[in-house]
Coordinates of C-alpha atoms in Angstrom, one line a residue:
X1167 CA -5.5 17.1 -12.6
X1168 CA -6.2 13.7 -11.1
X1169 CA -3.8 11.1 -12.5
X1170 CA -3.4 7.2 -12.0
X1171 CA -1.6 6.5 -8.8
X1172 CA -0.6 2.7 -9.5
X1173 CA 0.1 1.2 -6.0
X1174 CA -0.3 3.9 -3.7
X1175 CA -3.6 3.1 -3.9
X1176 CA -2.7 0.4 -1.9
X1177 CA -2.6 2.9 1.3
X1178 CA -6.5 3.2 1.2
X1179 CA -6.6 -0.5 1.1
X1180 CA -4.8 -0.7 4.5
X1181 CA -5.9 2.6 5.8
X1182 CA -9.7 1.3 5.4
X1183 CA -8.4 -2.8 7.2
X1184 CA -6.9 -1.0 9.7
X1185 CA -10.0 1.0 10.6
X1186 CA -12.4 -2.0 10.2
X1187 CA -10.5 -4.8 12.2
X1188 CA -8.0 -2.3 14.4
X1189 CA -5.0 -4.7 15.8
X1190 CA -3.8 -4.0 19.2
X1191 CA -0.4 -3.1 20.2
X1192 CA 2.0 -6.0 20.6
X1193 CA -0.5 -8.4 18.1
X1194 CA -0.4 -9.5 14.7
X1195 CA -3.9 -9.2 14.5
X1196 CA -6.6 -11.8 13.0
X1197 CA -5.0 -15.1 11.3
X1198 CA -6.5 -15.0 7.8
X1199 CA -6.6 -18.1 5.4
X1200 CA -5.7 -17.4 1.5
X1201 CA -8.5 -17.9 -0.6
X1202 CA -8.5 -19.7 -3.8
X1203 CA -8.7 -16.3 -5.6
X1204 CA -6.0 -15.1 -4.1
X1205 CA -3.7 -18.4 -4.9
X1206 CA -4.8 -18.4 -8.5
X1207 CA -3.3 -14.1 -9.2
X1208 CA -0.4 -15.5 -7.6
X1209 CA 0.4 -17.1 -11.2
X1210 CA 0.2 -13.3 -12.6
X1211 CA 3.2 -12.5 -11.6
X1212 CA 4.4 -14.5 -14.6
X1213 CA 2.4 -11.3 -16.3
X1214 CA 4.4 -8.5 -14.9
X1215 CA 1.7 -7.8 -11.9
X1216 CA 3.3 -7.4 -8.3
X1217 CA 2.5 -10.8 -6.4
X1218 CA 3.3 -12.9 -3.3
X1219 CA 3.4 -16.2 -3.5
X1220 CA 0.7 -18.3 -2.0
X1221 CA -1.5 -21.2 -1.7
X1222 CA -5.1 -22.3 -0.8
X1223 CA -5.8 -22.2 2.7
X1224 CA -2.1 -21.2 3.5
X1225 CA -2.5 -19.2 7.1
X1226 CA -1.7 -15.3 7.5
X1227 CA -1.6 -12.7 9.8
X1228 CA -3.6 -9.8 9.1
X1229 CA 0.2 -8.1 9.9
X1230 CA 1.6 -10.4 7.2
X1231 CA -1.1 -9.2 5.0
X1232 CA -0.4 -5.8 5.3
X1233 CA 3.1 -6.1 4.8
X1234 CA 2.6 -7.8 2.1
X1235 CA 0.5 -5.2 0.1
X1236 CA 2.7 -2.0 1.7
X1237 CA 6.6 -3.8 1.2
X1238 CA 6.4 -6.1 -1.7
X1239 CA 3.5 -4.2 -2.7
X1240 CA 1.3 -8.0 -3.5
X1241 CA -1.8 -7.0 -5.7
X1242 CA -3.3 -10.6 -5.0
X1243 CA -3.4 -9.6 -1.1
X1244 CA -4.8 -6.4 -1.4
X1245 CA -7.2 -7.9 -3.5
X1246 CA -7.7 -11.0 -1.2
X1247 CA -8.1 -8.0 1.8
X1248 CA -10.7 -6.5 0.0
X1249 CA -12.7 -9.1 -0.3
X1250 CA -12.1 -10.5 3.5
X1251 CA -13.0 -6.7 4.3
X1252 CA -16.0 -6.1 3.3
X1253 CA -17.1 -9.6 1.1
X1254 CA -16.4 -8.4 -2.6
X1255 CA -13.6 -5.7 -4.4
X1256 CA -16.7 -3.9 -5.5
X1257 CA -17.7 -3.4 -2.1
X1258 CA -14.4 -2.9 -0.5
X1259 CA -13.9 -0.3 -3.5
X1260 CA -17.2 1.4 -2.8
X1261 CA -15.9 1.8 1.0
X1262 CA -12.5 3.8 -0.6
X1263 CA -14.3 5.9 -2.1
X1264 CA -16.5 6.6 0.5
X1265 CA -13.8 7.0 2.7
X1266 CA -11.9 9.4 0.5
X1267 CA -14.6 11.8 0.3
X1268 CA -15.1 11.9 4.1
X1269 CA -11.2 12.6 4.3
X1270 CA -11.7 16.0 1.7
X1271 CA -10.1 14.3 -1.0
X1272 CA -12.0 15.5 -3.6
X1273 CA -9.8 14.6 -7.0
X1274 CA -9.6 10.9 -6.0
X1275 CA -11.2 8.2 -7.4
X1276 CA -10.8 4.4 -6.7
X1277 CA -11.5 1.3 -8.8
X1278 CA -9.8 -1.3 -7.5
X1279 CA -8.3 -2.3 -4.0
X1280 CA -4.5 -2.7 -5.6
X1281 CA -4.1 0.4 -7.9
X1282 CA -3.1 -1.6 -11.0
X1283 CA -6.5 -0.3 -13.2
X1284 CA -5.5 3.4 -14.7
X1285 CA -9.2 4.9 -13.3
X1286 CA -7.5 4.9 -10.2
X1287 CA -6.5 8.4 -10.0
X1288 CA -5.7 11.0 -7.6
X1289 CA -3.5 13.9 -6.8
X1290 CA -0.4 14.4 -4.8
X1291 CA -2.2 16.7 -2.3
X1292 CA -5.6 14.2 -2.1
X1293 CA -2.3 11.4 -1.0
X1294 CA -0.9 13.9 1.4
X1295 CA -4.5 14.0 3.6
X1296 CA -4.8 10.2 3.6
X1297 CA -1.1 9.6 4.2
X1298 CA -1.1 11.9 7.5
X1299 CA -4.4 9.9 8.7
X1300 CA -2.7 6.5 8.1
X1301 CA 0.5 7.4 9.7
X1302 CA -1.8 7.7 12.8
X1303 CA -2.0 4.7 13.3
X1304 CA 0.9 2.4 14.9
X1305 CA 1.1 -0.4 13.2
X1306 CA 0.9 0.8 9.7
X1307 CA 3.8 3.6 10.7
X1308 CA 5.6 0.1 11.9
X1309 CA 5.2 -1.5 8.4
X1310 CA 5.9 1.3 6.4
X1311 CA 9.2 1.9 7.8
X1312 CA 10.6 -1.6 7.0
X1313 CA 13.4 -2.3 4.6
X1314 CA 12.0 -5.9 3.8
X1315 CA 9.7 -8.3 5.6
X1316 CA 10.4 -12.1 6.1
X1317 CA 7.1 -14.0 5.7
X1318 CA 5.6 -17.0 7.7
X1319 CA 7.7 -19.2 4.9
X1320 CA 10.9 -17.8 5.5
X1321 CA 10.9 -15.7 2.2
X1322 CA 12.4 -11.7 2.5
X1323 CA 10.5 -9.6 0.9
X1324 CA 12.3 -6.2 -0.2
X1325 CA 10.5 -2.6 0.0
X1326 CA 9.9 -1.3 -3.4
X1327 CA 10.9 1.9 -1.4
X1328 CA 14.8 2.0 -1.3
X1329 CA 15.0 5.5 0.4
X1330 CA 13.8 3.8 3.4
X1331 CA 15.7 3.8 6.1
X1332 CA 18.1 6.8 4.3
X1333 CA 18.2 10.5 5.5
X1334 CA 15.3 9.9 8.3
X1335 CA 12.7 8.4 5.2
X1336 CA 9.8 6.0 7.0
X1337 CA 7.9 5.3 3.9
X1338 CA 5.3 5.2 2.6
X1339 CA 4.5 3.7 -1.0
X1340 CA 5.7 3.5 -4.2
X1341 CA 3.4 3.0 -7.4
X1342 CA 4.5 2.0 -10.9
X1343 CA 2.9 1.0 -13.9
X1344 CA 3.5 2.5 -17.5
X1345 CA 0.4 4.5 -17.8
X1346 CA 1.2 5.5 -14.2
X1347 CA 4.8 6.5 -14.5
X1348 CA 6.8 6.6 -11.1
X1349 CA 5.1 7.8 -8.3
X1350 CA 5.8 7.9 -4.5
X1351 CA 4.1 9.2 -1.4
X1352 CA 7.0 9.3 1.4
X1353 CA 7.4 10.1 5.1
X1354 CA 10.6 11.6 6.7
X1355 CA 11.3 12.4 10.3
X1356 CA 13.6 15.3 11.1
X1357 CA 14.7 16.8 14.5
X1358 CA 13.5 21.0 14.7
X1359 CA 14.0 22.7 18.1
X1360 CA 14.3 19.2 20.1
X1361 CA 10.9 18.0 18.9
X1362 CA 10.6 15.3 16.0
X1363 CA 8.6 16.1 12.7
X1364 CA 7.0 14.2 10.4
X1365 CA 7.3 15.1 6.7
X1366 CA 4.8 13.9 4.1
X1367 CA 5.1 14.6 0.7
X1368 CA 3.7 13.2 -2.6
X1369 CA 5.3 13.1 -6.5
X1370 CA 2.9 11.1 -9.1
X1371 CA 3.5 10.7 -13.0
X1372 CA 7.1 10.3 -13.2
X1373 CA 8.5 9.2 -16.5
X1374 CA 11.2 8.0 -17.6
X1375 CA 13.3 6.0 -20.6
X1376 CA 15.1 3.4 -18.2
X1377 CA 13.3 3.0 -15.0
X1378 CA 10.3 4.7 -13.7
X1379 CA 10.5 3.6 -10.0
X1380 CA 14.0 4.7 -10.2
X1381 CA 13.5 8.1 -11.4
X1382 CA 10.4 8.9 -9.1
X1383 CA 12.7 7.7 -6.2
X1384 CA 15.6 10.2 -7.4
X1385 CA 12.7 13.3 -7.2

């Protein structure tokens, strides 16, 4: 049964960037500027919704961006990277989907570009396709792996993921909201026979009476 992934939905959102406007090794790719939109859900955080702090016509790296909606997991930049994308989150969220079904994930459903509406659903295995695609490519499998960022204003950012960098964990995303529960979709490297391997696993619709991102991280 397809179930509400909260923010991992936020790996189609850079997964579909990353394919539209590829960066180059050694580059933080395109300098964005922060739209007015984008400033303005910065004041949601107040509400409980997971934000970065910005401002009008602030500059930022399309690397900065990504770490921003991957780490601190900032629905206002996934949002704002929809929208330089493809022009609107309707259209951005029309190219998800479209991507998803080329992908064979055929339980997934997108509805937004930061996972925080609950008709964004999926299933663990339909994660486990996308997350093997997106670790292909370097600079997301860079990202993914940090412990925390420091933005362009000097401000450190921490990974919702606190596995990383424990017992060989290189991400991916976490995903919380209350009608989501916990849920993760995580990357581990272990050595087999002198060759590294790359685990990917998935665990959606964790609940729990204290904290949900704490009990999906203990699975």
């Amino acid at each position: 049964e397809p179930v509400p992934i909260a923010s991992v939905a936020k790996v189609m959102t850079a997964y579909v960037v990353l394919r539209d406007h590829p960066v180059r090794k050694g580059s933080d790719g395109v300098v964005l500027t922060v739209d007015r939109q984008a400033a303005e859900d910065s004041a949601r955080g107040s509400e409980g919704e997971s934000v970065v702090r910005v401002t009008e016509g602030e500059k930022m790296t399309q690397k900065e961006a990504l770490q921003a909606i991957l780490i601190a997991s900032a629905n206002n930049i996934a949002r704002m990277l929809a929208r330089w994308d493809a022009g609107s989150e309707q259209a951005f969220v029309k190219k998800m989907n479209e991507t998803a079904e080329k992908l064979g994930m055929t339980d997934t459903t997108y509805t937004d570009p930061s996972g925080l509406r609950p008709d964004t659903r999926s299933t663990a295995a339909d994660q486990v396709k996308l997350a093997a695609k997106a670790m292909d490519d370097p600079l997301f499998r860079e990202i993914v792996r940090q412990p925390y960022y420091v933005d362009s204003k000097g401000e450190r950012h921490d990974n919702w993921n606190r596995l990383i960098p424990y017992n060989g964990v290189v991400g991916i995303k976490t995903g919380t909201t209350t009608k989501a529960g916990g849920n993760l979709l995580f990357a581990a490297e272990k050595e087999a026979h002198g060759t590294t391997q790359l685990i990917i696993g998935a665990v959606l619709s964790q609940y729990s009476s204290t904290s949900i991102l704490d009990e999906v991280l203990a699975r």
